[in-house]
Structures are given as C-alpha cells and as structure tokens.
Amino acid sequence: MSDHPQITFDFSGEEEVPREPLSGKPIIAPQPQPKKTRGRRTLKELEDEIDNVQVPDNETLFQKQYYTIGEVAQMFGVNTSLLRYWEGEFNMSLRKNRKGDRFFRPAEIKLLQQIHDLLRRRKFTIEGAKEYLHRQVEEDSRYEMIQSLQRLKTFLLELKAHL
C-alpha cells in the first residue's frame, strides 16, 4: 500500500464540481461583492447634491433665531458630521445648550452656504476656502472703513460750511 493519495481523472466531459473532503458536499464559490460606496462620491453625485441645497430666502431664514444642526443638515443635504467638521475647520463658534446640541444663527447658515459653494461647486480645498474667506473679511472691513471715513469727511465738510 502506498502513502500517496490516489489521483483519478474523469474524462466524461462534464465539469467536476469541487467537493468538501469529508462530507462530500459541493463547494460553492463565493459571489463577488458589489463595489462599496463608502468614501469619495462621483462627480455626478456631487453635482446633484449642489442642486439639492434648499436654504430658504433671507426673509424666511431670519424669521427664526436659531436652527438645529439637523435642520441645517437637511437644508444642505449633508450629514451632521460634515457640519461639525466644517464648524471645527472654519472656527465657527456656535451656540450650544447644556446638553451640547448645536444651534445655528441665520448668519452662520449664510456662511455655511458660502463654504458649501466654495467646497462643492467651485472645488476649493479646505485651506483654499479658509484663505478666500479670510481675504473676503479683510476686503469687507476695508470697504466699511472707507465708507465710514467718507461719511465722516462729508460731516466735517458740512460742519465747516456752517461755521
């Protein structure tokens, strides 16, 4: 008797199904899993998301003093975790209750709308969006300062004319 296993060949033309050695049950090959959708989304999905932003107009938006994070997430069609991430990245100081729930003011929703537009539609990086917003704040403050100085100048000229 030989210690080597006996190999047999079947030439009947039928494909032999692999079987388990002890039980003899056929071994079923695992089906390939569908590609996971976790991670980056396709450009089409991102474009559809941009079209689904439903921030109300200013008159309706400013009727309420605060909005919950769930309401804001629903407006933008994003997860609440993304809003919390943007809060940290863009140094937003939101109002929170004792429980830790975040509340957004209408002005903060407008800022989020701008952030969403920069990141999703215009394809800015986080750092690029931060820099853009920082420059915009500086330009706005310069403009306000120039307007204030012009009003002061007209007031002084009127004062001088009345003397």
mmCIF file of C-alpha atoms in Angstrom:
data_model
loop_
_atom_site.group_PDB
_atom_site.id
_atom_site.type_symbol
_atom_site.label_atom_id
_atom_site.label_comp_id
_atom_site.label_asym_id
_atom_site.label_seq_id
_atom_site.Cartn_x
_atom_site.Cartn_y
_atom_site.Cartn_z
ATOM 1 C CA MET A 1 0.000 0.000 0.000
ATOM 2 C CA SER A 2 1.303 3.422 -0.959
ATOM 3 C CA ASP A 3 1.356 6.532 1.265
ATOM 4 C CA HIS A 4 0.476 8.748 -1.710
ATOM 5 C CA PRO A 5 -3.159 9.664 -2.368
ATOM 6 C CA GLN A 6 -4.631 8.115 -5.460
ATOM 7 C CA ILE A 7 -5.450 10.609 -8.218
ATOM 8 C CA THR A 8 -8.280 9.765 -10.542
ATOM 9 C CA PHE A 9 -9.303 11.530 -13.713
ATOM 10 C CA ASP A 10 -12.798 11.778 -15.090
ATOM 11 C CA PHE A 11 -12.895 12.142 -18.872
ATOM 12 C CA SER A 12 -16.667 12.095 -19.211
ATOM 13 C CA GLY A 13 -16.700 15.700 -20.460
ATOM 14 C CA GLU A 14 -18.668 17.083 -17.554
ATOM 15 C CA GLU A 15 -17.015 19.623 -15.356
ATOM 16 C CA GLU A 16 -16.462 18.222 -11.935
ATOM 17 C CA VAL A 17 -17.730 20.324 -9.059
ATOM 18 C CA PRO A 18 -15.232 20.652 -6.221
ATOM 19 C CA ARG A 19 -16.452 18.920 -3.074
ATOM 20 C CA GLU A 20 -15.612 19.072 0.607
ATOM 21 C CA PRO A 21 -13.230 16.264 1.542
ATOM 22 C CA LEU A 22 -15.158 14.772 4.482
ATOM 23 C CA SER A 23 -18.820 15.434 3.783
ATOM 24 C CA GLY A 24 -18.709 15.352 0.001
ATOM 25 C CA LYS A 25 -20.932 18.427 -0.265
ATOM 26 C CA PRO A 26 -20.256 20.675 -3.254
ATOM 27 C CA ILE A 27 -18.164 23.753 -2.518
ATOM 28 C CA ILE A 28 -19.965 26.860 -3.686
ATOM 29 C CA ALA A 29 -17.679 29.654 -4.835
ATOM 30 C CA PRO A 30 -18.355 32.957 -3.054
ATOM 31 C CA GLN A 31 -20.156 35.535 -5.147
ATOM 32 C CA PRO A 32 -18.206 38.727 -5.818
ATOM 33 C CA GLN A 33 -19.325 41.539 -3.532
ATOM 34 C CA PRO A 34 -20.682 44.714 -5.140
ATOM 35 C CA LYS A 35 -18.308 47.641 -5.034
ATOM 36 C CA LYS A 36 -18.623 49.505 -1.746
ATOM 37 C CA THR A 37 -19.980 53.034 -1.945
ATOM 38 C CA ARG A 38 -18.093 54.254 1.060
ATOM 39 C CA GLY A 39 -15.593 57.053 0.559
ATOM 40 C CA ARG A 40 -15.478 59.517 -2.297
ATOM 41 C CA ARG A 41 -18.583 60.163 -4.303
ATOM 42 C CA THR A 42 -18.746 60.520 -8.043
ATOM 43 C CA LEU A 43 -18.808 63.958 -9.633
ATOM 44 C CA LYS A 44 -22.393 63.386 -10.736
ATOM 45 C CA GLU A 45 -23.457 62.692 -7.154
ATOM 46 C CA LEU A 46 -21.714 65.873 -6.002
ATOM 47 C CA GLU A 47 -23.403 67.926 -8.734
ATOM 48 C CA ASP A 48 -26.787 66.505 -7.750
ATOM 49 C CA GLU A 49 -26.048 67.449 -4.133
ATOM 50 C CA ILE A 50 -25.314 71.040 -5.160
ATOM 51 C CA ASP A 51 -28.679 71.279 -6.902
ATOM 52 C CA ASN A 52 -30.474 69.949 -3.802
ATOM 53 C CA VAL A 53 -29.369 72.740 -1.436
ATOM 54 C CA GLN A 54 -32.595 74.219 -0.089
ATOM 55 C CA VAL A 55 -31.647 77.221 2.039
ATOM 56 C CA PRO A 56 -34.716 79.471 2.307
ATOM 57 C CA ASP A 57 -34.617 83.098 1.209
ATOM 58 C CA ASN A 58 -33.432 85.716 3.720
ATOM 59 C CA GLU A 59 -36.925 86.773 4.794
ATOM 60 C CA THR A 60 -37.916 83.224 5.719
ATOM 61 C CA LEU A 61 -34.476 82.330 7.099
ATOM 62 C CA PHE A 62 -34.333 85.267 9.520
ATOM 63 C CA GLN A 63 -37.798 84.551 10.961
ATOM 64 C CA LYS A 64 -36.238 82.031 13.345
ATOM 65 C CA GLN A 65 -33.406 82.977 15.653
ATOM 66 C CA TYR A 66 -31.784 79.519 15.814
ATOM 67 C CA TYR A 67 -31.822 76.331 13.743
ATOM 68 C CA THR A 68 -30.805 72.884 14.980
ATOM 69 C CA ILE A 69 -27.964 71.012 13.325
ATOM 70 C CA GLY A 70 -30.466 68.513 11.911
ATOM 71 C CA GLU A 71 -32.482 71.260 10.221
ATOM 72 C CA VAL A 72 -29.329 72.774 8.727
ATOM 73 C CA ALA A 73 -28.068 69.380 7.538
ATOM 74 C CA GLN A 74 -31.404 68.809 5.842
ATOM 75 C CA MET A 75 -31.171 72.225 4.128
ATOM 76 C CA PHE A 76 -27.798 71.330 2.621
ATOM 77 C CA GLY A 77 -28.469 67.618 2.115
ATOM 78 C CA VAL A 78 -25.358 66.584 4.070
ATOM 79 C CA ASN A 79 -24.628 64.605 7.234
ATOM 80 C CA THR A 80 -24.484 66.359 10.581
ATOM 81 C CA SER A 81 -20.935 65.064 10.985
ATOM 82 C CA LEU A 82 -19.857 67.122 7.966
ATOM 83 C CA LEU A 83 -21.342 70.259 9.555
ATOM 84 C CA ARG A 84 -19.470 69.530 12.789
ATOM 85 C CA TYR A 85 -16.261 69.077 10.767
ATOM 86 C CA TRP A 86 -16.775 72.407 8.982
ATOM 87 C CA GLU A 87 -17.505 74.041 12.335
ATOM 88 C CA GLY A 88 -14.082 72.984 13.593
ATOM 89 C CA GLU A 89 -12.192 73.732 10.380
ATOM 90 C CA PHE A 90 -13.649 77.209 9.888
ATOM 91 C CA ASN A 91 -13.550 78.179 13.594
ATOM 92 C CA MET A 92 -17.268 78.766 13.892
ATOM 93 C CA SER A 93 -18.474 79.491 17.412
ATOM 94 C CA LEU A 94 -21.966 78.061 17.588
ATOM 95 C CA ARG A 95 -24.360 78.384 20.442
ATOM 96 C CA LYS A 96 -24.756 75.149 22.395
ATOM 97 C CA ASN A 97 -27.145 74.162 25.147
ATOM 98 C CA ARG A 98 -26.128 72.271 28.291
ATOM 99 C CA LYS A 99 -26.653 69.003 26.506
ATOM 100 C CA GLY A 100 -24.184 70.061 23.788
ATOM 101 C CA ASP A 101 -26.675 70.438 20.940
ATOM 102 C CA ARG A 102 -25.513 72.936 18.329
ATOM 103 C CA PHE A 103 -27.698 75.819 17.210
ATOM 104 C CA PHE A 104 -27.050 77.834 14.066
ATOM 105 C CA ARG A 105 -27.958 81.504 13.642
ATOM 106 C CA PRO A 106 -29.165 82.611 10.189
ATOM 107 C CA ALA A 107 -25.859 84.462 9.604
ATOM 108 C CA GLU A 108 -23.955 81.226 10.290
ATOM 109 C CA ILE A 109 -26.203 79.395 7.826
ATOM 110 C CA LYS A 110 -25.290 82.023 5.208
ATOM 111 C CA LEU A 111 -21.603 81.384 5.969
ATOM 112 C CA LEU A 112 -22.186 77.632 5.624
ATOM 113 C CA GLN A 113 -23.892 78.278 2.309
ATOM 114 C CA GLN A 114 -20.795 80.110 1.119
ATOM 115 C CA ILE A 115 -18.499 77.349 2.444
ATOM 116 C CA HIS A 116 -20.630 74.689 0.750
ATOM 117 C CA ASP A 117 -20.463 76.611 -2.526
ATOM 118 C CA LEU A 118 -16.678 77.023 -2.314
ATOM 119 C CA LEU A 119 -16.003 73.385 -1.474
ATOM 120 C CA ARG A 120 -18.617 71.575 -3.551
ATOM 121 C CA ARG A 121 -19.325 73.722 -6.615
ATOM 122 C CA ARG A 122 -16.104 75.660 -7.040
ATOM 123 C CA LYS A 123 -13.922 72.724 -5.871
ATOM 124 C CA PHE A 124 -11.778 74.700 -3.408
ATOM 125 C CA THR A 125 -9.687 72.810 -0.892
ATOM 126 C CA ILE A 126 -10.354 73.444 2.809
ATOM 127 C CA GLU A 127 -7.221 75.592 3.047
ATOM 128 C CA GLY A 128 -8.129 77.496 -0.111
ATOM 129 C CA ALA A 129 -11.637 78.189 1.177
ATOM 130 C CA LYS A 130 -10.238 79.425 4.517
ATOM 131 C CA GLU A 131 -7.866 81.785 2.721
ATOM 132 C CA TYR A 132 -10.624 83.032 0.404
ATOM 133 C CA LEU A 133 -12.980 83.745 3.313
ATOM 134 C CA HIS A 134 -10.196 85.458 5.286
ATOM 135 C CA ARG A 135 -9.389 87.757 2.349
ATOM 136 C CA GLN A 136 -13.077 88.485 1.847
ATOM 137 C CA VAL A 137 -13.463 89.515 5.510
ATOM 138 C CA GLU A 138 -10.465 91.844 5.153
ATOM 139 C CA GLU A 139 -11.914 93.386 1.980
ATOM 140 C CA ASP A 140 -15.318 93.847 3.615
ATOM 141 C CA SER A 141 -13.773 95.553 6.640
ATOM 142 C CA ARG A 142 -11.717 97.844 4.353
ATOM 143 C CA TYR A 143 -14.829 98.761 2.413
ATOM 144 C CA GLU A 144 -16.754 99.513 5.621
ATOM 145 C CA MET A 145 -13.840 101.609 6.892
ATOM 146 C CA ILE A 146 -13.711 103.625 3.647
ATOM 147 C CA GLN A 147 -17.462 104.196 3.800
ATOM 148 C CA SER A 148 -17.175 105.347 7.406
ATOM 149 C CA LEU A 149 -14.343 107.741 6.564
ATOM 150 C CA GLN A 150 -16.315 109.190 3.657
ATOM 151 C CA ARG A 151 -19.330 109.805 5.906
ATOM 152 C CA LEU A 152 -17.038 111.472 8.459
ATOM 153 C CA LYS A 153 -15.499 113.642 5.726
ATOM 154 C CA THR A 154 -18.925 114.821 4.475
ATOM 155 C CA PHE A 155 -19.985 115.567 8.055
ATOM 156 C CA LEU A 156 -16.834 117.640 8.682
ATOM 157 C CA LEU A 157 -17.260 119.499 5.392
ATOM 158 C CA GLU A 158 -20.876 120.312 6.306
ATOM 159 C CA LEU A 159 -19.748 121.424 9.757
ATOM 160 C CA LYS A 160 -17.073 123.658 8.214
ATOM 161 C CA ALA A 161 -19.606 125.173 5.800
ATOM 162 C CA HIS A 162 -21.915 126.152 8.703
ATOM 163 C CA LEU A 163 -19.188 127.928 10.652
#
